[in-house]
Amino acid sequence: MPTDLICPACETTYQAGPNEPWRCQCGRALEFSERPHPEGDPLSLSQLDTSDGLWTFFEFIPIEPHVTFHEGFTPLVDDEEWNAQFKLEYVFPTGSFKDRGATTTLSRAVELGVDKIVEDSSGNAGAAIATYAARAGIEADIYVPAGVKQSKLMTIQRADARPVRVEGSRQDVTDACIDAVESGDGWYASHAWNPAFYAGTMTFAFEVAAQREWTVPDAVVLPVGHGTLLLGAYRGFSLLNEAGIVDEMPRLLGAQAAGHAPIVEAIGGDPAGEDDEGAGDTDIADGIQIELPARKNQIIEAITETGGEVIALGDDPIEAALDRLHRNGFYVEPTSAVAPAALQQYREDGTLAPDDDVVVPLTGSGLKTL
Ligand SMILES: [Zn+2]
């Protein structure tokens, strides 16, 4: 039986089904009523059969694996030059960590008997949802900004999904998509709103812990747009603590793009970027230009609860980090360079000590931005 939905604010519950609401009547994002975790000690990495990828951790996921490409268990590599461990989240079937959420979201759609989904995205999430919808045999409309990169549009079209181009801001794209959902035009497979997506992104934390023989790093530095990976990491590490598998939380250190930094603004930092004069409005990191994150309060809570911080970066440090990554064999897209650029700044301003043990996800492939 698919798990029901509950509102964490007003505690209203909603029965699972193809016509379940996409958010609570009070306006908040919904959560699953079940949060399972296994009992007892986990297997060491050498004993763990990881051939099912992120579904290796099925005991933590309240969804059956109906739609999968055996994605996940991405490499965790030591990088001496950056003095950090990079988790290669661009090594996924559609080239970004969004596949973590797409496999669980479309698996949930199959459980519910959904026949059409809609999603809005600037690129990676749309490509992921479209590809998994194709595997599921579910019709998909993907709302995209009119100026979406051709290569990301191609991924959507090749999956036989219908791209719906919307003029205006990224928020206009979301608004158009929500209008379609409200008029009954499909189940909202939203990477921002749907709890199924976060049931997938939390596997990031399980993999990091397992790959480190069930320890957590001192900190994880992540890019923050809608916070899908940051919240997934927070939920995953929290669940590992609740299960008694680890007994610490890593600090979650966020990285946003200057001029598109609502979390930095909410916490009291400088949303224009503090690193170079007049960073202003940064356009290079198109994957995280989100002005109204659906789960803004949860993102702030995850950062403050773990003793984390969030900063905004301008074009210059992002471009410098991107060049350095490419020279070192990490062929990622510009948005992926925001977190390593932030890592450098956190080290320079003393937020991170030189010997702090840090994991940084590299979130999306550079091949799709050609
Ligand atoms: Zn509510």
GROMACS .gro file of N, CA, C and O in nm, residues 3 5 10 35 124 148 216 219-220 236 258 286 327 332 341 345-346 352 366:
model
   76
    3THR      N    1   0.217   0.482   0.089
    3THR     CA    2   0.202   0.556   0.214
    3THR      C    3   0.117   0.683   0.193
    3THR      O    4   0.122   0.745   0.087
    5LEU      N    5  -0.026   1.079   0.296
    5LEU     CA    6   0.042   1.207   0.310
    5LEU      C    7  -0.004   1.277   0.437
    5LEU      O    8  -0.119   1.262   0.478
   10CYS      N    9  -0.020   2.146   1.004
   10CYS     CA   10  -0.154   2.138   1.063
   10CYS      C   11  -0.200   1.994   1.087
   10CYS      O   12  -0.309   1.972   1.137
   35ARG      N   13   0.798   0.685   0.787
   35ARG     CA   14   0.942   0.709   0.771
   35ARG      C   15   1.017   0.586   0.819
   35ARG      O   16   1.072   0.584   0.930
  124ASN      N   17   1.777   2.001  -1.550
  124ASN     CA   18   1.812   1.867  -1.505
  124ASN      C   19   1.695   1.787  -1.449
  124ASN      O   20   1.680   1.669  -1.479
  148VAL      N   21   1.543   2.768  -2.240
  148VAL     CA   22   1.612   2.648  -2.188
  148VAL      C   23   1.722   2.604  -2.284
  148VAL      O   24   1.710   2.620  -2.406
  216VAL      N   25   3.009   0.988   0.936
  216VAL     CA   26   2.968   1.107   0.863
  216VAL      C   27   3.083   1.208   0.861
  216VAL      O   28   3.164   1.211   0.953
  219ALA      N   29   3.149   1.814   0.749
  219ALA     CA   30   3.061   1.906   0.678
  219ALA      C   31   3.034   1.856   0.536
  219ALA      O   32   3.114   1.781   0.480
  220VAL      N   33   2.920   1.898   0.484
  220VAL     CA   34   2.889   1.878   0.342
  220VAL      C   35   2.858   2.016   0.285
  220VAL      O   36   2.781   2.092   0.344
  236GLY      N   37   1.831   1.223   0.524
  236GLY     CA   38   1.904   1.097   0.526
  236GLY      C   39   1.994   1.085   0.648
  236GLY      O   40   1.993   0.983   0.719
  258ALA      N   41   2.488   3.459  -0.647
  258ALA     CA   42   2.459   3.600  -0.616
  258ALA      C   43   2.342   3.650  -0.699
  258ALA      O   44   2.332   3.621  -0.818
  286ASP      N   45   2.270   2.848  -1.379
  286ASP     CA   46   2.126   2.851  -1.415
  286ASP      C   47   2.044   2.746  -1.341
  286ASP      O   48   1.922   2.756  -1.335
  327ARG      N   49   3.998   2.111  -1.548
  327ARG     CA   50   4.139   2.073  -1.562
  327ARG      C   51   4.173   1.947  -1.484
  327ARG      O   52   4.265   1.875  -1.518
  332VAL      N   53   3.198   1.891  -1.520
  332VAL     CA   54   3.067   1.924  -1.464
  332VAL      C   55   3.010   2.050  -1.528
  332VAL      O   56   3.081   2.123  -1.598
  341ALA      N   57   3.339   2.627  -0.522
  341ALA     CA   58   3.378   2.768  -0.502
  341ALA      C   59   3.346   2.810  -0.359
  341ALA      O   60   3.424   2.880  -0.295
  345GLN      N   61   3.583   2.937  -0.026
  345GLN     CA   62   3.555   3.055   0.055
  345GLN      C   63   3.536   3.020   0.203
  345GLN      O   64   3.583   3.091   0.292
  346TYR      N   65   3.467   2.910   0.230
  346TYR     CA   66   3.448   2.867   0.369
  346TYR      C   67   3.582   2.838   0.437
  346TYR      O   68   3.600   2.860   0.556
  352LEU      N   69   3.543   2.672   0.783
  352LEU     CA   70   3.596   2.535   0.785
  352LEU      C   71   3.744   2.540   0.823
  352LEU      O   72   3.820   2.620   0.768
  366GLY      N   73   2.875   1.826  -1.735
  366GLY     CA   74   2.900   1.934  -1.830
  366GLY      C   75   2.859   1.899  -1.972
  366GLY      O   76   2.846   1.987  -2.056
   0.00000   0.00000   0.00000
